Amino acid sequence: MRIMVAMSGGVDSSVVAGLLAEQGHDVIGATLQLYDHGAAVQKKGACCAGQDIHDARDVADRLGIPHYVLDRESRFRDAVIGDFADSYARGETPIPCVRCNQTVKFQDLVALARDLGCDALATGHYARRVEGPGGPELHRAADPARDQSYFLFATTREQLGFARFPLGDMPDKAAVRREAARLGLAVAEKADSQDICFVPTGRYHDLVAKLRPEAAQAGEIVDTAGRVLGQHQGMARYTVGQARGLGLPGDAGLRVAALDAGRRRIVVAPAASIPVAEVPVAEVNWLMDPPAAPFRAEAKFRAREVPQPVTAEWDAASGRLLVRPDTPVISAPGQGCVLYDGDRVLCGGFIRATRAPVVDAEAPAA
Amino acid sequence: MNLYLDANATEPLRPEARAAAIAAMDLPGNPSSVHADGRAARRVLEEARARVAARFGAQARDVVFTSGGTEANAMAIAALGRGRRVLVGATEHPAVMRAAGDATAIPVLGDGRLDLGALDSALASGGPALLCLMVANNETGVIHPVAEAAAICWRHGALLHLDGVQAAGRMVLDFPALGAETMAISGHKLGAPKGAGALLLRPGLDLAPLLAGGGQERGRRGGTEALPAIAGLGAAAAAADPAAAARLAFLRDAIEAGLGLPVAGAGAPRLPNTSCVALPGASAETQVIALDLAGMRVSAGAACSSGKVARSPVLEAMGLEELAGEAIRISLPWNAPEDTAARFLAAHAEMRARLARQG
């Protein structure tokens, strides 16, 4: 079968290409050029292509498969980087990897693969695609430490039908590296990628400041009654539940409870009061037929978190999913909420703001 | 069955060039050495120079060998541009654009040819100038009105440098008749091995070197000459007869007629081997990949070291923004087989049918 492999230049997708080629498939390597690497590392005159693109090309060459570099800079800028900054400007904590999977990878690459007569698109994600009675299902990877199913929640059922995740059954990363070495791939020992790819410096705040200056401006830190407790240096530095960087005198056990973008305020509250009993979720992607009645599931409210038991209720009319954890959780608007039944992903969406930011206190009496 | 249709990127090696390059590789001497082996190498070098000169009607002593077209363009622009305002055609190759720095771009008309009126106005004020103009465009094959541009330059006392890289071997180029100071050519675009080019100089013109080195090339280009590539260039120049290239126009016309699609610069005189053709609604990137998978080697837009397919600035300069992302370049090599059109049209039709099915 003719399969397109999304090759990032890392060890995972390289092994995917190698394994599929070894199995005798007609493999086509595709590497997305998503941003100007030279500009991202702020090195004048550096090539727009990062080392990863060269690595992907070397791997494809070694495997003897055709390989193409796809210029998706403008698409990525609009769909992912722009959304990232906008999300911060709305007082959210964005999750750009989901947006990238949702747009550049599983919309655009699937379309290209179909145009090229491919039967499937394979990626190096750690997740499993299982043929169920009702069609393909998305499951957690065999290796819980590597599982990336959370980041794939926005993959539609149709896209899932076309997708392949050959690493989903790998017991661990070491096994993947052994495969890479066995296949003679130079990337076998390459370090894992870290952080958000388009901010290699890790300074998100600087990028947000450039794209959405208003989100980077200083503002007030207030408590839930609206009393001003201090100043912050830009909303993009904060997320719900955060204790660091508030600079409050004595640090009275206060944490970020909400980000009030409209007034550029960080709302703080005692740590114990941050968890919420109800999380509204929008832009929900269903990987099963949505149940009409409230149902039990386990949910992750951020990427690095153990799923916890919840009751969820789908309101088809408003397109909202209301998730009620058995025990209140810290949830940050903009992050994903993904519902599981055991290993299976049932659905996922983006968390919306929960609480009314602040009771607008009357001007505090002097 | 693969079909190489990317001659404007590089021409397949001509057998005459291959033989000459291999023979030169076996020569032990350095052309600058005094002894017999040096003289033997020198003889090969000078023979190549004479053949290049003969192809373009130049004097052998006015041919300076370089590492390729990029260096030949850079050398001319660095030397002639000193103390002058540099103007470039809007569709010049990056080799010229980047050597010219922040030059003034003279627009092209919708058919891709230089806007002579705009050139005239640009030269009317502003002091001594240098115009850098390609004889024929790499993406569209459109041939610029070089003689007219030269006359305008002459009237305003401006100098003219020509980039003859794509035109060389594909149309008659009589350098002295073109009225330019200098013209750059590239060996591998003539069917020679990669790694050599030449800058032709107007008789009597002497240029400062980019690389002084040991004073080779009469002090105009330092560094031991790349003899195998240069010998290949000489042989390719002799073999690249524009009269033979004319046969490619029949193949090209058959392809364009068979496709029935918009062709960039269709109304202008063009090189016989080049067709820049758009498939509306299909990205150039998808077309290049789909055709490659079908064995058809075409290209699109500007090449980048990353290998990505970028939008074509040439088509944008022609006001064809909507086609810029949808056009591919078919450039027929000197040895294109006679059934080229039929085979390409079959592959193209198959691609088109699949794209239509996917909607």
PDB file of C-alpha atoms in Angstrom, chain B residues 46-258:
ATOM      1  CA  GLU B  46      42.786  27.627 -23.747  1.00  0.00           C
ATOM      2  CA  GLU B  47      41.007  25.317 -26.131  1.00  0.00           C
ATOM      3  CA  ALA B  48      37.956  25.443 -23.877  1.00  0.00           C
ATOM      4  CA  ARG B  49      38.232  29.227 -23.797  1.00  0.00           C
ATOM      5  CA  ALA B  50      38.345  29.410 -27.572  1.00  0.00           C
ATOM      6  CA  ARG B  51      35.279  27.182 -27.892  1.00  0.00           C
ATOM      7  CA  VAL B  52      33.286  29.257 -25.438  1.00  0.00           C
ATOM      8  CA  ALA B  53      34.345  32.438 -27.214  1.00  0.00           C
ATOM      9  CA  ALA B  54      33.374  30.976 -30.581  1.00  0.00           C
ATOM     10  CA  ARG B  55      29.901  29.976 -29.414  1.00  0.00           C
ATOM     11  CA  PHE B  56      29.086  33.530 -28.303  1.00  0.00           C
ATOM     12  CA  GLY B  57      31.090  35.505 -30.849  1.00  0.00           C
ATOM     13  CA  ALA B  58      33.530  36.790 -28.234  1.00  0.00           C
ATOM     14  CA  GLN B  59      37.311  37.011 -28.215  1.00  0.00           C
ATOM     15  CA  ALA B  60      39.023  34.219 -26.314  1.00  0.00           C
ATOM     16  CA  ARG B  61      40.945  36.691 -24.160  1.00  0.00           C
ATOM     17  CA  ASP B  62      37.642  38.185 -23.013  1.00  0.00           C
ATOM     18  CA  VAL B  63      36.410  34.919 -21.498  1.00  0.00           C
ATOM     19  CA  VAL B  64      36.988  34.609 -17.731  1.00  0.00           C
ATOM     20  CA  PHE B  65      36.318  31.201 -16.241  1.00  0.00           C
ATOM     21  CA  THR B  66      34.541  31.120 -12.889  1.00  0.00           C
ATOM     22  CA  SER B  67      32.984  28.500 -10.640  1.00  0.00           C
ATOM     23  CA  GLY B  68      29.621  28.996 -12.321  1.00  0.00           C
ATOM     24  CA  GLY B  69      26.871  31.420 -13.201  1.00  0.00           C
ATOM     25  CA  THR B  70      26.449  32.748  -9.677  1.00  0.00           C
ATOM     26  CA  GLU B  71      30.071  33.772  -9.441  1.00  0.00           C
ATOM     27  CA  ALA B  72      30.135  35.211 -12.950  1.00  0.00           C
ATOM     28  CA  ASN B  73      27.107  37.391 -12.136  1.00  0.00           C
ATOM     29  CA  ALA B  74      28.532  38.403  -8.772  1.00  0.00           C
ATOM     30  CA  MET B  75      31.862  39.342 -10.305  1.00  0.00           C
ATOM     31  CA  ALA B  76      30.288  41.554 -12.945  1.00  0.00           C
ATOM     32  CA  ILE B  77      27.948  43.265 -10.517  1.00  0.00           C
ATOM     33  CA  ALA B  78      30.670  43.857  -7.925  1.00  0.00           C
ATOM     34  CA  ALA B  79      33.010  45.398 -10.487  1.00  0.00           C
ATOM     35  CA  LEU B  80      30.577  47.313 -12.686  1.00  0.00           C
ATOM     36  CA  GLY B  81      28.251  48.309  -9.870  1.00  0.00           C
ATOM     37  CA  ARG B  82      30.942  50.144  -7.928  1.00  0.00           C
ATOM     38  CA  GLY B  83      29.970  53.797  -7.794  1.00  0.00           C
ATOM     39  CA  ARG B  84      26.828  53.143  -9.810  1.00  0.00           C
ATOM     40  CA  ARG B  85      23.173  52.774  -9.069  1.00  0.00           C
ATOM     41  CA  VAL B  86      22.216  49.158  -9.757  1.00  0.00           C
ATOM     42  CA  LEU B  87      18.957  48.359 -11.504  1.00  0.00           C
ATOM     43  CA  VAL B  88      17.669  44.838 -11.984  1.00  0.00           C
ATOM     44  CA  GLY B  89      14.782  43.320 -13.886  1.00  0.00           C
ATOM     45  CA  ALA B  90      11.975  42.317 -11.527  1.00  0.00           C
ATOM     46  CA  THR B  91      12.250  38.660 -12.510  1.00  0.00           C
ATOM     47  CA  GLU B  92      16.011  38.224 -12.183  1.00  0.00           C
ATOM     48  CA  HIS B  93      17.497  35.088 -10.687  1.00  0.00           C
ATOM     49  CA  PRO B  94      18.567  35.186  -6.999  1.00  0.00           C
ATOM     50  CA  ALA B  95      22.188  34.976  -8.186  1.00  0.00           C
ATOM     51  CA  VAL B  96      21.721  38.489  -9.553  1.00  0.00           C
ATOM     52  CA  MET B  97      19.201  39.788  -7.008  1.00  0.00           C
ATOM     53  CA  ARG B  98      21.374  38.983  -4.042  1.00  0.00           C
ATOM     54  CA  ALA B  99      24.606  40.180  -5.643  1.00  0.00           C
ATOM     55  CA  ALA B 100      22.871  43.454  -6.500  1.00  0.00           C
ATOM     56  CA  GLY B 101      21.792  44.081  -2.903  1.00  0.00           C
ATOM     57  CA  ASP B 102      19.159  46.780  -2.527  1.00  0.00           C
ATOM     58  CA  ALA B 103      18.890  47.455  -6.233  1.00  0.00           C
ATOM     59  CA  THR B 104      15.943  49.144  -7.920  1.00  0.00           C
ATOM     60  CA  ALA B 105      13.718  46.581  -9.624  1.00  0.00           C
ATOM     61  CA  ILE B 106      12.432  47.476 -13.081  1.00  0.00           C
ATOM     62  CA  PRO B 107       8.980  45.940 -13.497  1.00  0.00           C
ATOM     63  CA  VAL B 108       8.023  43.494 -16.197  1.00  0.00           C
ATOM     64  CA  LEU B 109       4.884  43.518 -18.310  1.00  0.00           C
ATOM     65  CA  GLY B 110       2.154  40.928 -17.992  1.00  0.00           C
ATOM     66  CA  ASP B 111       3.865  38.770 -20.591  1.00  0.00           C
ATOM     67  CA  GLY B 112       7.054  38.746 -18.522  1.00  0.00           C
ATOM     68  CA  ARG B 113       9.145  41.073 -20.679  1.00  0.00           C
ATOM     69  CA  LEU B 114      10.972  44.027 -19.197  1.00  0.00           C
ATOM     70  CA  ASP B 115       8.937  47.228 -19.143  1.00  0.00           C
ATOM     71  CA  LEU B 116      11.127  49.396 -21.395  1.00  0.00           C
ATOM     72  CA  GLY B 117       9.191  52.547 -20.581  1.00  0.00           C
ATOM     73  CA  ALA B 118       9.849  52.001 -16.900  1.00  0.00           C
ATOM     74  CA  LEU B 119      13.519  51.413 -17.635  1.00  0.00           C
ATOM     75  CA  ASP B 120      13.712  54.630 -19.595  1.00  0.00           C
ATOM     76  CA  SER B 121      12.169  56.652 -16.756  1.00  0.00           C
ATOM     77  CA  ALA B 122      14.321  54.976 -14.141  1.00  0.00           C
ATOM     78  CA  LEU B 123      17.468  55.863 -16.052  1.00  0.00           C
ATOM     79  CA  ALA B 124      16.332  59.395 -16.848  1.00  0.00           C
ATOM     80  CA  SER B 125      17.482  60.625 -13.446  1.00  0.00           C
ATOM     81  CA  GLY B 126      19.850  59.565 -10.740  1.00  0.00           C
ATOM     82  CA  GLY B 127      23.345  59.466 -12.178  1.00  0.00           C
ATOM     83  CA  PRO B 128      25.526  56.619 -13.450  1.00  0.00           C
ATOM     84  CA  ALA B 129      23.769  53.274 -13.451  1.00  0.00           C
ATOM     85  CA  LEU B 130      24.178  49.585 -14.157  1.00  0.00           C
ATOM     86  CA  LEU B 131      21.296  47.470 -15.450  1.00  0.00           C
ATOM     87  CA  CYS B 132      21.401  43.735 -14.787  1.00  0.00           C
ATOM     88  CA  LEU B 133      19.086  41.843 -17.101  1.00  0.00           C
ATOM     89  CA  MET B 134      18.624  38.183 -17.876  1.00  0.00           C
ATOM     90  CA  VAL B 135      18.402  37.335 -21.556  1.00  0.00           C
ATOM     91  CA  ALA B 136      15.766  34.681 -20.854  1.00  0.00           C
ATOM     92  CA  ASN B 137      13.917  33.858 -17.680  1.00  0.00           C
ATOM     93  CA  ASN B 138      14.569  30.588 -15.867  1.00  0.00           C
ATOM     94  CA  GLU B 139      10.970  29.924 -14.875  1.00  0.00           C
ATOM     95  CA  THR B 140       9.009  31.047 -17.903  1.00  0.00           C
ATOM     96  CA  GLY B 141      11.603  31.041 -20.686  1.00  0.00           C
ATOM     97  CA  VAL B 142      10.438  34.550 -21.626  1.00  0.00           C
ATOM     98  CA  ILE B 143      13.097  36.349 -23.675  1.00  0.00           C
ATOM     99  CA  HIS B 144      13.640  39.971 -22.737  1.00  0.00           C
ATOM    100  CA  PRO B 145      13.991  42.725 -25.359  1.00  0.00           C
ATOM    101  CA  VAL B 146      17.737  42.900 -24.787  1.00  0.00           C
ATOM    102  CA  ALA B 147      18.662  44.985 -27.835  1.00  0.00           C
ATOM    103  CA  GLU B 148      16.037  47.613 -26.976  1.00  0.00           C
ATOM    104  CA  ALA B 149      17.124  47.674 -23.345  1.00  0.00           C
ATOM    105  CA  ALA B 150      20.736  48.060 -24.447  1.00  0.00           C
ATOM    106  CA  ALA B 151      19.799  51.006 -26.655  1.00  0.00           C
ATOM    107  CA  ILE B 152      18.035  52.720 -23.768  1.00  0.00           C
ATOM    108  CA  CYS B 153      21.016  52.097 -21.495  1.00  0.00           C
ATOM    109  CA  TRP B 154      23.350  53.484 -24.126  1.00  0.00           C
ATOM    110  CA  ARG B 155      21.231  56.607 -24.523  1.00  0.00           C
ATOM    111  CA  HIS B 156      21.449  57.269 -20.772  1.00  0.00           C
ATOM    112  CA  GLY B 157      25.098  56.330 -20.450  1.00  0.00           C
ATOM    113  CA  ALA B 158      24.243  53.326 -18.300  1.00  0.00           C
ATOM    114  CA  LEU B 159      26.108  50.011 -18.354  1.00  0.00           C
ATOM    115  CA  LEU B 160      24.437  46.685 -19.095  1.00  0.00           C
ATOM    116  CA  HIS B 161      25.251  43.288 -17.617  1.00  0.00           C
ATOM    117  CA  LEU B 162      23.479  40.265 -19.045  1.00  0.00           C
ATOM    118  CA  ASP B 163      22.705  37.001 -17.321  1.00  0.00           C
ATOM    119  CA  GLY B 164      22.841  34.611 -20.240  1.00  0.00           C
ATOM    120  CA  VAL B 165      22.713  31.458 -18.141  1.00  0.00           C
ATOM    121  CA  GLN B 166      19.374  30.115 -19.408  1.00  0.00           C
ATOM    122  CA  ALA B 167      19.598  31.504 -22.917  1.00  0.00           C
ATOM    123  CA  ALA B 168      23.013  30.056 -23.703  1.00  0.00           C
ATOM    124  CA  GLY B 169      22.817  27.132 -26.107  1.00  0.00           C
ATOM    125  CA  ARG B 170      19.058  27.502 -26.510  1.00  0.00           C
ATOM    126  CA  MET B 171      18.992  30.602 -28.712  1.00  0.00           C
ATOM    127  CA  VAL B 172      21.546  32.402 -30.818  1.00  0.00           C
ATOM    128  CA  LEU B 173      23.576  34.702 -28.602  1.00  0.00           C
ATOM    129  CA  ASP B 174      25.984  36.996 -30.408  1.00  0.00           C
ATOM    130  CA  PHE B 175      27.550  38.750 -27.453  1.00  0.00           C
ATOM    131  CA  PRO B 176      29.177  41.680 -29.309  1.00  0.00           C
ATOM    132  CA  ALA B 177      25.858  42.510 -30.962  1.00  0.00           C
ATOM    133  CA  LEU B 178      23.988  42.692 -27.665  1.00  0.00           C
ATOM    134  CA  GLY B 179      25.604  45.926 -26.546  1.00  0.00           C
ATOM    135  CA  ALA B 180      26.467  44.728 -23.060  1.00  0.00           C
ATOM    136  CA  GLU B 181      29.597  45.093 -20.986  1.00  0.00           C
ATOM    137  CA  THR B 182      29.467  41.568 -19.664  1.00  0.00           C
ATOM    138  CA  MET B 183      27.466  38.354 -19.887  1.00  0.00           C
ATOM    139  CA  ALA B 184      27.415  35.435 -17.468  1.00  0.00           C
ATOM    140  CA  ILE B 185      27.047  31.831 -18.572  1.00  0.00           C
ATOM    141  CA  SER B 186      26.982  28.556 -16.689  1.00  0.00           C
ATOM    142  CA  GLY B 187      28.524  25.264 -17.791  1.00  0.00           C
ATOM    143  CA  HIS B 188      25.985  22.819 -16.453  1.00  0.00           C
ATOM    144  CA  LYS B 189      23.098  24.640 -18.110  1.00  0.00           C
ATOM    145  CA  LEU B 190      24.830  23.865 -21.391  1.00  0.00           C
ATOM    146  CA  GLY B 191      25.275  20.191 -20.579  1.00  0.00           C
ATOM    147  CA  ALA B 192      28.723  20.376 -18.993  1.00  0.00           C
ATOM    148  CA  PRO B 193      29.620  19.044 -15.552  1.00  0.00           C
ATOM    149  CA  LYS B 194      28.641  21.331 -12.681  1.00  0.00           C
ATOM    150  CA  GLY B 195      31.336  23.596 -11.300  1.00  0.00           C
ATOM    151  CA  ALA B 196      32.361  25.951 -14.086  1.00  0.00           C
ATOM    152  CA  GLY B 197      30.962  29.039 -15.726  1.00  0.00           C
ATOM    153  CA  ALA B 198      32.288  32.069 -17.494  1.00  0.00           C
ATOM    154  CA  LEU B 199      31.981  35.804 -17.647  1.00  0.00           C
ATOM    155  CA  LEU B 200      32.309  37.274 -21.133  1.00  0.00           C
ATOM    156  CA  LEU B 201      33.751  40.773 -21.306  1.00  0.00           C
ATOM    157  CA  ARG B 202      33.300  43.453 -23.933  1.00  0.00           C
ATOM    158  CA  PRO B 203      36.612  43.843 -25.797  1.00  0.00           C
ATOM    159  CA  GLY B 204      38.917  46.168 -23.929  1.00  0.00           C
ATOM    160  CA  LEU B 205      37.069  45.843 -20.641  1.00  0.00           C
ATOM    161  CA  ASP B 206      39.063  44.762 -17.639  1.00  0.00           C
ATOM    162  CA  LEU B 207      37.424  43.879 -14.341  1.00  0.00           C
ATOM    163  CA  ALA B 208      38.685  43.720 -10.787  1.00  0.00           C
ATOM    164  CA  PRO B 209      38.687  40.163  -9.457  1.00  0.00           C
ATOM    165  CA  LEU B 210      36.425  38.899  -6.667  1.00  0.00           C
ATOM    166  CA  LEU B 211      39.197  36.502  -5.700  1.00  0.00           C
ATOM    167  CA  ALA B 212      42.680  37.766  -6.455  1.00  0.00           C
ATOM    168  CA  GLY B 213      44.563  34.619  -5.478  1.00  0.00           C
ATOM    169  CA  GLY B 214      47.486  33.672  -7.679  1.00  0.00           C
ATOM    170  CA  GLY B 215      46.467  35.902 -10.530  1.00  0.00           C
ATOM    171  CA  GLN B 216      45.002  33.245 -12.789  1.00  0.00           C
ATOM    172  CA  GLU B 217      42.727  34.239 -15.670  1.00  0.00           C
ATOM    173  CA  ARG B 218      44.906  37.278 -16.418  1.00  0.00           C
ATOM    174  CA  GLY B 219      44.501  38.456 -12.877  1.00  0.00           C
ATOM    175  CA  ARG B 220      40.722  38.526 -13.150  1.00  0.00           C
ATOM    176  CA  ARG B 221      39.943  35.356 -11.198  1.00  0.00           C
ATOM    177  CA  GLY B 222      42.402  33.777  -8.810  1.00  0.00           C
ATOM    178  CA  GLY B 223      42.492  30.091  -7.977  1.00  0.00           C
ATOM    179  CA  THR B 224      43.616  27.068  -9.975  1.00  0.00           C
ATOM    180  CA  GLU B 225      41.142  26.536 -12.781  1.00  0.00           C
ATOM    181  CA  ALA B 226      38.701  23.610 -12.394  1.00  0.00           C
ATOM    182  CA  LEU B 227      40.054  22.056 -15.539  1.00  0.00           C
ATOM    183  CA  PRO B 228      37.723  19.034 -15.924  1.00  0.00           C
ATOM    184  CA  ALA B 229      34.618  21.183 -15.533  1.00  0.00           C
ATOM    185  CA  ILE B 230      36.063  23.877 -17.791  1.00  0.00           C
ATOM    186  CA  ALA B 231      37.051  21.387 -20.481  1.00  0.00           C
ATOM    187  CA  GLY B 232      33.501  20.052 -20.257  1.00  0.00           C
ATOM    188  CA  LEU B 233      32.154  23.589 -20.591  1.00  0.00           C
ATOM    189  CA  GLY B 234      34.202  24.135 -23.731  1.00  0.00           C
ATOM    190  CA  ALA B 235      32.957  20.917 -25.277  1.00  0.00           C
ATOM    191  CA  ALA B 236      29.354  21.593 -24.242  1.00  0.00           C
ATOM    192  CA  ALA B 237      29.482  25.103 -25.678  1.00  0.00           C
ATOM    193  CA  ALA B 238      30.639  23.682 -28.983  1.00  0.00           C
ATOM    194  CA  ALA B 239      27.932  21.025 -28.939  1.00  0.00           C
ATOM    195  CA  ALA B 240      25.047  23.216 -27.739  1.00  0.00           C
ATOM    196  CA  ASP B 241      23.849  24.399 -31.095  1.00  0.00           C
ATOM    197  CA  PRO B 242      20.767  26.629 -30.843  1.00  0.00           C
ATOM    198  CA  ALA B 243      19.606  25.302 -34.190  1.00  0.00           C
ATOM    199  CA  ALA B 244      19.330  21.842 -32.627  1.00  0.00           C
ATOM    200  CA  ALA B 245      17.452  23.267 -29.628  1.00  0.00           C
ATOM    201  CA  ALA B 246      14.771  24.574 -31.980  1.00  0.00           C
ATOM    202  CA  ARG B 247      13.418  21.016 -32.267  1.00  0.00           C
ATOM    203  CA  LEU B 248      12.370  21.269 -28.616  1.00  0.00           C
ATOM    204  CA  ALA B 249       9.816  23.944 -29.490  1.00  0.00           C
ATOM    205  CA  PHE B 250       7.753  21.327 -31.332  1.00  0.00           C
ATOM    206  CA  LEU B 251       7.692  19.098 -28.269  1.00  0.00           C
ATOM    207  CA  ARG B 252       6.887  22.034 -26.015  1.00  0.00           C
ATOM    208  CA  ASP B 253       4.067  23.216 -28.267  1.00  0.00           C
ATOM    209  CA  ALA B 254       2.615  19.707 -28.366  1.00  0.00           C
ATOM    210  CA  ILE B 255       2.620  19.605 -24.559  1.00  0.00           C
ATOM    211  CA  GLU B 256       0.984  23.013 -24.247  1.00  0.00           C
ATOM    212  CA  ALA B 257      -1.629  22.194 -26.867  1.00  0.00           C
ATOM    213  CA  GLY B 258      -2.376  18.868 -25.190  1.00  0.00           C
TER     214      GLY B 258
END
